[in-house]
Tab-separated table of C-alpha atoms and ligand atoms in Angstrom:
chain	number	residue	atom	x	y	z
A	1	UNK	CA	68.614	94.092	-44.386
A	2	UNK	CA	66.739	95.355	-47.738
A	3	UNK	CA	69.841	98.062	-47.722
A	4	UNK	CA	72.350	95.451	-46.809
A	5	UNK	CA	71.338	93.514	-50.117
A	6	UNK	CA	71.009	96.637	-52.042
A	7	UNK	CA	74.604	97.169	-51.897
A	8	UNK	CA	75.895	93.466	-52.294
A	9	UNK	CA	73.832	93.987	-55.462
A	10	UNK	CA	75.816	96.913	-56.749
A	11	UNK	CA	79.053	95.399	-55.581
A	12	UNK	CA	78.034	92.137	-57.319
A	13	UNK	CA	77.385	94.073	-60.741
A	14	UNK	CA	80.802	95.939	-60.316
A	15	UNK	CA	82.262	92.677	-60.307
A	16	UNK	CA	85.404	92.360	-62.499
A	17	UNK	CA	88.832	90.296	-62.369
A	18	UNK	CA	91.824	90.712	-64.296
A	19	UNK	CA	92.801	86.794	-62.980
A	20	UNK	CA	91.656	83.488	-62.230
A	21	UNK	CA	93.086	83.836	-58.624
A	22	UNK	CA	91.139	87.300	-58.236
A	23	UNK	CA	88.039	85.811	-59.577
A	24	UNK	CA	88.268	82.625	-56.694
A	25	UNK	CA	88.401	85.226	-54.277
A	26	UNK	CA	85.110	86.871	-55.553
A	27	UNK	CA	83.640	83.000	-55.275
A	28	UNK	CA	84.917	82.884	-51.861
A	29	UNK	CA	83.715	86.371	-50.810
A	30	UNK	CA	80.313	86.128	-52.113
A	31	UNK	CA	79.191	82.148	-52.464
A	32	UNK	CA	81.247	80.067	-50.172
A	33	UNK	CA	79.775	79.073	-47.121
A	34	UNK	CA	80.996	81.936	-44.976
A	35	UNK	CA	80.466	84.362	-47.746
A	36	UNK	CA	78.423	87.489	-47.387
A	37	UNK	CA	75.040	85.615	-49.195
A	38	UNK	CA	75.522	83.054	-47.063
A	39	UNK	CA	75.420	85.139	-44.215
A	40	UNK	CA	72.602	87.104	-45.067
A	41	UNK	CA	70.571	84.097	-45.540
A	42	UNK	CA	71.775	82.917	-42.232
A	43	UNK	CA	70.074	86.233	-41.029
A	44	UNK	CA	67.157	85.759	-42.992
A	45	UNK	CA	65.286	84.143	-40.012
A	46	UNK	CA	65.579	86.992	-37.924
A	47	UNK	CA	63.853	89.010	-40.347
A	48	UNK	CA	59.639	89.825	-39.381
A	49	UNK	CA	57.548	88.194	-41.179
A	50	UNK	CA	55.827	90.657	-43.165
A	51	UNK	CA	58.639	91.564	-44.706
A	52	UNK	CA	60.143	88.254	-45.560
A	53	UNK	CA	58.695	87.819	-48.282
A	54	UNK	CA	60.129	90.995	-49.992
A	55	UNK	CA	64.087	90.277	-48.686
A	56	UNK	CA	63.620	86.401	-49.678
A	57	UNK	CA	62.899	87.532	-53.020
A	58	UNK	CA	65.622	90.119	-52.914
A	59	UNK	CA	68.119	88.030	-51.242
A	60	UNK	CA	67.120	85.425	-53.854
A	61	UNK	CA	67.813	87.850	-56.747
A	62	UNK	CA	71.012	88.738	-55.164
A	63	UNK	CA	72.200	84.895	-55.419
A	64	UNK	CA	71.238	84.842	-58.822
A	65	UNK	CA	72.687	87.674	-60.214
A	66	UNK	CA	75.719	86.870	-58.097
A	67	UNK	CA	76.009	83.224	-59.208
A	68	UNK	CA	75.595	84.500	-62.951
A	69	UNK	CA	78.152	87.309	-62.966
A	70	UNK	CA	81.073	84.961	-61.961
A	71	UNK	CA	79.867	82.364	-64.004
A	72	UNK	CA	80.250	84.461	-66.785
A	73	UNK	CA	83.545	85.804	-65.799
A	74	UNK	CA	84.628	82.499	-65.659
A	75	UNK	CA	84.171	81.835	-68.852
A	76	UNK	CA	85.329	84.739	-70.137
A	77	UNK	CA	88.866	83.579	-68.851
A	78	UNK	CA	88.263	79.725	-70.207
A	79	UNK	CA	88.057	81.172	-73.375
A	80	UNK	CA	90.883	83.281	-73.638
A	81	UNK	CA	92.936	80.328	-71.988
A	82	UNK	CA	91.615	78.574	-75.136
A	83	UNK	CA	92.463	81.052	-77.838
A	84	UNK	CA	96.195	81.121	-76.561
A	85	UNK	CA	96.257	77.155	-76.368
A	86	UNK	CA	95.475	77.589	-80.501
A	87	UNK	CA	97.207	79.933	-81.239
A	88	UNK	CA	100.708	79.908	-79.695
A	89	UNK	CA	103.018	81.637	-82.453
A	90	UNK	CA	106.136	80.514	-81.442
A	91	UNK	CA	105.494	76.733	-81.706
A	92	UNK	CA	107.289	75.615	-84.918
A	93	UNK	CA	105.272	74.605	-88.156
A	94	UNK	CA	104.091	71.235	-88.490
A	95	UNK	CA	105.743	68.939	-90.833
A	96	UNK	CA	104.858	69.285	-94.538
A	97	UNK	CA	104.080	66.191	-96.356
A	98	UNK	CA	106.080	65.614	-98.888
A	99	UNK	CA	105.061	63.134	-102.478
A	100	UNK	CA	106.684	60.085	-103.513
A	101	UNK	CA	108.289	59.485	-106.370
A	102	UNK	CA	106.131	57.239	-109.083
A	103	UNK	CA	107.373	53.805	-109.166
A	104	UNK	CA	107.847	53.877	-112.847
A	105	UNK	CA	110.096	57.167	-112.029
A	106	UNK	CA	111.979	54.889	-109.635
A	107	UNK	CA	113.231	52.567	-112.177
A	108	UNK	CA	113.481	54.572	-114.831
A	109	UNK	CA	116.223	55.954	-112.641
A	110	UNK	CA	117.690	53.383	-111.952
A	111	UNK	CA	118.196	52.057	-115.181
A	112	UNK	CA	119.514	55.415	-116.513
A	113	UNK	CA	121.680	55.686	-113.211
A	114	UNK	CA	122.978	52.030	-114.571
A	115	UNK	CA	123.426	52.982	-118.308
A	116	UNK	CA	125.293	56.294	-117.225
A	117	UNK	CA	128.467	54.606	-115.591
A	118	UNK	CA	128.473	52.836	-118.710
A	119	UNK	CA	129.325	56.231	-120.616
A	120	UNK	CA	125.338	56.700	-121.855
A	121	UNK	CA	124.137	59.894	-121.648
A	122	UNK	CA	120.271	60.770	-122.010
A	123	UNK	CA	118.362	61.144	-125.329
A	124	UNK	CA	114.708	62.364	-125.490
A	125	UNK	CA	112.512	63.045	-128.424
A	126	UNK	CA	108.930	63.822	-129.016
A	127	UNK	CA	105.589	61.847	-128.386
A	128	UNK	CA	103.943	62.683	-131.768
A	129	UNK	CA	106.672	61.440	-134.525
A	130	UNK	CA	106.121	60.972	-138.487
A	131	UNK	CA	105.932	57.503	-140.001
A	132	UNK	CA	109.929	58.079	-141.233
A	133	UNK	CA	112.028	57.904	-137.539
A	134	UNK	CA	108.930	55.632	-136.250
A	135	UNK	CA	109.141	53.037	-139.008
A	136	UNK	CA	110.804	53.726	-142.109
A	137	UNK	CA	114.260	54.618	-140.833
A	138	UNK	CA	114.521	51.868	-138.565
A	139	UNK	CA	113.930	49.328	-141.563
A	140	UNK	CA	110.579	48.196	-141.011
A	141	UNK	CA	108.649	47.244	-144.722
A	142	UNK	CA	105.990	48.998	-145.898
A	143	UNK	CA	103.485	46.228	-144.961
A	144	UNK	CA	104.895	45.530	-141.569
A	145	UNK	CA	102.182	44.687	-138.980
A	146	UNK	CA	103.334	47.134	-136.426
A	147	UNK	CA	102.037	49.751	-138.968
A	148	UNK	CA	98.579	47.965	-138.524
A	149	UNK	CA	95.895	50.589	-137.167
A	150	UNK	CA	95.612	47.917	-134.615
A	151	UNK	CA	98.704	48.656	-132.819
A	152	UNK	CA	99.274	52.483	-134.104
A	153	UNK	CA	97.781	55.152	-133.416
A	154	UNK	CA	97.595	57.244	-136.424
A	155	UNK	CA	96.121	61.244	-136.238
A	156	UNK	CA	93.304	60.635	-138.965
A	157	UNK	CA	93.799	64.265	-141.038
A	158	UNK	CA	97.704	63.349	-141.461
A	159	UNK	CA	98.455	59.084	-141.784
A	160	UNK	CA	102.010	60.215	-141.542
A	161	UNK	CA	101.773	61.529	-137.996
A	162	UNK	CA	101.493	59.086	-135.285
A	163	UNK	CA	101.863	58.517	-131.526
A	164	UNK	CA	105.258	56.490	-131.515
A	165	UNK	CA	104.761	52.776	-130.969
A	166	UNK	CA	108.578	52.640	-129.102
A	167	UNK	CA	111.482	54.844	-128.299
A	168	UNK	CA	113.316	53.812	-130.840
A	169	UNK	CA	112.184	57.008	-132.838
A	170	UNK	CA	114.673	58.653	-130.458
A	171	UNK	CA	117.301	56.728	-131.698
A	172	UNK	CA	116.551	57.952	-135.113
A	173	UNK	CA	116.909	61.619	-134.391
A	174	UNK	CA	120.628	61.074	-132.849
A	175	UNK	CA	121.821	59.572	-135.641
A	176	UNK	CA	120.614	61.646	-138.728
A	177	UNK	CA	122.131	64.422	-137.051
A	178	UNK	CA	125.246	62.877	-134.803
A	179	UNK	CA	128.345	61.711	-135.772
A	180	UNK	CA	129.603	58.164	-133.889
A	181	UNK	CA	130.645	57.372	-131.472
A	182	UNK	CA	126.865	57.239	-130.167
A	183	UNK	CA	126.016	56.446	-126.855
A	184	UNK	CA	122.845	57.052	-125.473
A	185	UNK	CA	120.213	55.997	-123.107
A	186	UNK	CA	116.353	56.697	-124.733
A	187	UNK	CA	113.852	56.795	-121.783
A	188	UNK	CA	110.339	57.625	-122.783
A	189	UNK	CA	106.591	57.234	-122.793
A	190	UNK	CA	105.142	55.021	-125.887
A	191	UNK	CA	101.830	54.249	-127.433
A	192	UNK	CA	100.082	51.245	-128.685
A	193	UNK	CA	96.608	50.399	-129.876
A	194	UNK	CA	95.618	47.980	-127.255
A	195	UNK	CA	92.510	47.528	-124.894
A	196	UNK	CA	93.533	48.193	-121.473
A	197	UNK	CA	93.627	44.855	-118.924
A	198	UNK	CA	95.794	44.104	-116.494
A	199	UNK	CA	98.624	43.211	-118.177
A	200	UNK	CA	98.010	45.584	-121.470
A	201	UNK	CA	97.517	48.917	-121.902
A	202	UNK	CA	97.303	51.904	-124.232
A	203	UNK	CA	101.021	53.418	-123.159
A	204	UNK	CA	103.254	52.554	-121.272
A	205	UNK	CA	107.529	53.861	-120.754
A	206	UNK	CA	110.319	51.634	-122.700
A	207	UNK	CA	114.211	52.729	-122.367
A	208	UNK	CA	116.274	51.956	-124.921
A	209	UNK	CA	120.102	51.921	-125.298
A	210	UNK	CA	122.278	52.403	-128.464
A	211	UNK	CA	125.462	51.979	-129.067
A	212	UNK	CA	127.907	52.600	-132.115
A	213	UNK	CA	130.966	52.975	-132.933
A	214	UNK	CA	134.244	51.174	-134.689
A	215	UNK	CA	134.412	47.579	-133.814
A	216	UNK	CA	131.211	47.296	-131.714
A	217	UNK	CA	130.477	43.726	-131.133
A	218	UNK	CA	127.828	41.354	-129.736
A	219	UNK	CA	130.522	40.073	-126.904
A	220	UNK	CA	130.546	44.452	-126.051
A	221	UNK	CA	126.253	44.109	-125.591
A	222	UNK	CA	126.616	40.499	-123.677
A	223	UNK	CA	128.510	42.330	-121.438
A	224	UNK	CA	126.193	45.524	-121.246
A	225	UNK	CA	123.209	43.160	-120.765
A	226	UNK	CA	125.120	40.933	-117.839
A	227	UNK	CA	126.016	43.908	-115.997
A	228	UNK	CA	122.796	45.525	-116.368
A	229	UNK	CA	120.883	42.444	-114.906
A	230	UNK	CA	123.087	42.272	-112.105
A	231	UNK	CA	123.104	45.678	-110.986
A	232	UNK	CA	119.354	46.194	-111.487
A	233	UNK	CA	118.308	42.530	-110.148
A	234	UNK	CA	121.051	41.428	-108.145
A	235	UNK	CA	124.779	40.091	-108.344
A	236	UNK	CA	123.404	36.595	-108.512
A	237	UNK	CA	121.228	37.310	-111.281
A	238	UNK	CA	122.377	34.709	-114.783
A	239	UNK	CA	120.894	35.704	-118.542
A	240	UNK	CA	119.958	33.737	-120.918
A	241	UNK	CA	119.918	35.042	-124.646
A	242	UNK	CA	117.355	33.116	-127.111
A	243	UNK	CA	117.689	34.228	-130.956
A	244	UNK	CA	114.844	36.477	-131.765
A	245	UNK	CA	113.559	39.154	-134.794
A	246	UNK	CA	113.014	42.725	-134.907
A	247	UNK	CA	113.128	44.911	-138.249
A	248	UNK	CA	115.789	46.949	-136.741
A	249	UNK	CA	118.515	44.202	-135.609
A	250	UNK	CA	120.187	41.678	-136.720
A	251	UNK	CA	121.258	39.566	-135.775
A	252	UNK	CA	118.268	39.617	-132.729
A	253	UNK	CA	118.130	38.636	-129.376
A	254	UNK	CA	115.216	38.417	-126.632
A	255	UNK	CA	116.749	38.417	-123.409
A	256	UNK	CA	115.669	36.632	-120.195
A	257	UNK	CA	117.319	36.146	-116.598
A	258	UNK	CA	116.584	33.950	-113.764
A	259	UNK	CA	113.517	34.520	-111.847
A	260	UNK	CA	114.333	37.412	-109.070
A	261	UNK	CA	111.525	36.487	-107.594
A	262	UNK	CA	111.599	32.477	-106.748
A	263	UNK	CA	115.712	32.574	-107.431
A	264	UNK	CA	115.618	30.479	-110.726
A	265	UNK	CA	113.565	27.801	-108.640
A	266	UNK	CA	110.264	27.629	-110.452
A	267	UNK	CA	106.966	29.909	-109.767
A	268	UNK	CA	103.455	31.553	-111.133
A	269	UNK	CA	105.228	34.311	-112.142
A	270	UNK	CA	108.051	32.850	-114.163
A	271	UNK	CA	105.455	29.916	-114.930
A	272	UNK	CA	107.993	27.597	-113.648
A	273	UNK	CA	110.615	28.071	-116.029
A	274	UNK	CA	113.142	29.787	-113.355
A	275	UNK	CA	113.355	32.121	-116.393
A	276	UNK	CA	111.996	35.760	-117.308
A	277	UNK	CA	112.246	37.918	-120.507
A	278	UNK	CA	112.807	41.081	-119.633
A	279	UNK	CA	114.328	42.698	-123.122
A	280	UNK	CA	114.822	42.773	-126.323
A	281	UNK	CA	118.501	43.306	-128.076
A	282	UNK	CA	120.318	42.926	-131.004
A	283	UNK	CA	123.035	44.577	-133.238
A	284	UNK	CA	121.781	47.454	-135.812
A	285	UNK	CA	120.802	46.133	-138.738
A	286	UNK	CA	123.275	47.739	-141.357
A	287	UNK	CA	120.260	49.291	-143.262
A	288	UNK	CA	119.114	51.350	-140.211
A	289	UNK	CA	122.887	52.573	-139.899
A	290	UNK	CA	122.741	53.479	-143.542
A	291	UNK	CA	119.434	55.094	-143.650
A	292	UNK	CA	120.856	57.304	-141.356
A	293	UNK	CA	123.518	58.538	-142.757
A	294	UNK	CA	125.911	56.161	-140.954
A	295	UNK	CA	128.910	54.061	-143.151
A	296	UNK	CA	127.976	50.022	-142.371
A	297	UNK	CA	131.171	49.553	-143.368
A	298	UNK	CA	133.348	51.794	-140.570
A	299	UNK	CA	130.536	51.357	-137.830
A	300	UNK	CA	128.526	48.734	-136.302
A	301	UNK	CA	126.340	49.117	-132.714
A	302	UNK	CA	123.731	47.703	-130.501
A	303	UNK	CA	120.919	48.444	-129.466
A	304	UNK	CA	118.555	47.148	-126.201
A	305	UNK	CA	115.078	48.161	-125.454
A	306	UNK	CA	112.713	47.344	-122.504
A	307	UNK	CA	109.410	48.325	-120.893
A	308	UNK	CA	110.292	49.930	-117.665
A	309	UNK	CA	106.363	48.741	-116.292
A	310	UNK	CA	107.535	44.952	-117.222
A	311	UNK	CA	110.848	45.594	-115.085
A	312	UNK	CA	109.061	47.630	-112.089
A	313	UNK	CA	106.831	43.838	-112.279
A	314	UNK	CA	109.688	42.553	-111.656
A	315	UNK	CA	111.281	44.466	-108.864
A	316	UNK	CA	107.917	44.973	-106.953
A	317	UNK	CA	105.521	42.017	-108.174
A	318	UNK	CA	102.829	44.731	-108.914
A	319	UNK	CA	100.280	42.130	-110.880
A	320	UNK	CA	97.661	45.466	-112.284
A	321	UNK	CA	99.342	47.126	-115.245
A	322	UNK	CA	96.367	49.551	-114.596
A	323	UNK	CA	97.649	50.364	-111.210
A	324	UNK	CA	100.674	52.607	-112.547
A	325	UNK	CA	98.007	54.680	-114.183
A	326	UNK	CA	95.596	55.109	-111.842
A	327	UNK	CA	97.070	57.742	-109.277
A	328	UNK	CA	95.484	55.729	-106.323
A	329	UNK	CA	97.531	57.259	-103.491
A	330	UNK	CA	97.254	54.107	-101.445
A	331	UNK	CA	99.544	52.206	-104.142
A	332	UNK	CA	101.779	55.333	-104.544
A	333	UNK	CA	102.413	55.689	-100.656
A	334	UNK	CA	104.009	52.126	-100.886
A	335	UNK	CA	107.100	53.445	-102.759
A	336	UNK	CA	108.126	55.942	-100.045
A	337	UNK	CA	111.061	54.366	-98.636
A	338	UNK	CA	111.802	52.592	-102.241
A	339	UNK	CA	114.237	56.089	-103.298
B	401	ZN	ZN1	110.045	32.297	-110.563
């Protein structure tokens, strides 16, 4: 019996199986019921009893060991079933994620998308500008309050350098060194002085439009403005033009239209007017065209300007100003589907 066990235990520590059938029928051979333990066990009472006590030890050892060296081969084959189930090189790659577009971006688009079947092409010019294409070229005086170190930011070692207060510095630049006809669209990101709130902040993106050439009339920036509205807001959308003032037009014109939101009806957000300004327009004050280089006498133009934040408002009802700023993912992720 002792020699019986001896050799199960050299068989048991041979053990190996290149399969998880092969390894069932090691489990079969030596621990199943009928299986060769199981039979020497069943033997075990025919053994005399002096020596029991050695081949119950043995025989017990043998179990063990047996029990153990399967086990272990067992898992030995889980986890190589596992490794393949991670690593399987010819699944395809998982979808990357791809970023939204900012919902200033989205407009800002738009309106330039708008402004470009219209025959305007793009104009950009830099952040940092000198008081001249800021202030003095488009014909504001020398005591204007938009000058004010409340609403400018000024670099302290050089008053004459500041972060522009609008766009319209862009304007500037075309026409001291184009000839009409101009045409452009002026999309860009401007600064002001302000404390930061909801509905204020330090900058925020204007676009503005300018057009001039022979014979350009207010009737030729009614019908810019209509067709803007309706494109951007809807071919129901009505305007409304209420006389206005800026140094750089005249005459001036503020311009609402009816309330996207509540359809001219009455709401919060239009404060029940059915009415909301969205722009500012006029034509270009002769002395701008002049200080520019620009005969007042052949040439005459317009000129529009809004903040793209105050038209995104519009479009999306986002009540934070701060919210465009903050880079909050959660807000972002809400424009996917808007391009
Ligand atoms: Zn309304």
């Amino acid at each position: 019996m002792i020699a019986k066990i001896e050799q199960l235990l050299k068989e048991v520590e041979a053990l190996h199986a290149s399969n998880a059938e092969e390894l069932e029928a090691l489990r079969i051979k030596f621990l199943s019921k009928k299986g060769a333990i199981n039979d020497l066990m069943a033997d075990f009472r025919n053994v005399a009893a002096e020596q029991k006590k050695e081949v119950g030890m043995r025989l017990n050892e043998l179990k063990t060991k047996a029990q153990d060296k399967i086990n272990a081969l067992k898992e030995q084959f889980e986890s190589q079933d596992n490794g393949c189930d991670g690593l399987d090189l010819t699944r395809s790659a998982y979808p990357v994620k791809l970023g939204t577009r900012h919902p200033i971006t989205i407009v800002k688009n738009e309106v330039i998308d708008i402004f470009a079947r219209l025959g305007f092409s793009i104009a950009e010019g830099p952040e940092i500008e000198d008081d001249w294409h800021v202030f003095s070229a488009l014909n504001f005086a020398e005591d204007h309050p938009a000058r004010d170190m409340q609403d400018t930011f000024f670099i302290e070692a050089h008053p004459d350098v500041v972060l522009r207060t609008h766009t319209s510095s862009v304007q500037t630049r075309v026409m001291e060194t184009s000839k009409p006809p101009i045409r452009i669209i002026c999309p860009g990101r401007v600064y002001r002085n302000e404390a930061i709130s909801y509905r204020a902040h330090c900058f925020f993106h204007q676009v503005e439009a300018l057009y001039i050439d022979k014979d350009v009339s207010f009737t030729d920036l009614k019908q810019a403005l209509l067709l803007f509205a309706k494109e951007m807001f809807g071919a129901d959308t009505k305007i409304r033009l209420r006389p206005s003032y800026f140094p750089f037009t005249e005459p001036s014109a503020e311009m609402d239209i009816s309330c996207n939101i509540c359809g001219g009806k009455g709401c919060p957000f239009c404060k029940h007017t059915g009415w909301v300004e969205i722009l500012g327009c006029g034509m270009v004050d002769p002395n701008v065209l002049e200080s520019n280089g620009i005969d007042s006498k052949v040439y005459s133009g317009y000129a529009l300007g809004m903040g793209i934040e105050r038209i995104t408002n519009l479009k999306y009802q986002v009540k934070d100003l701060r919210m465009f700023s903050e880079n909050d993912t959660r807000f972002l992720k809400e424009f996917e589907a808007a391009y």
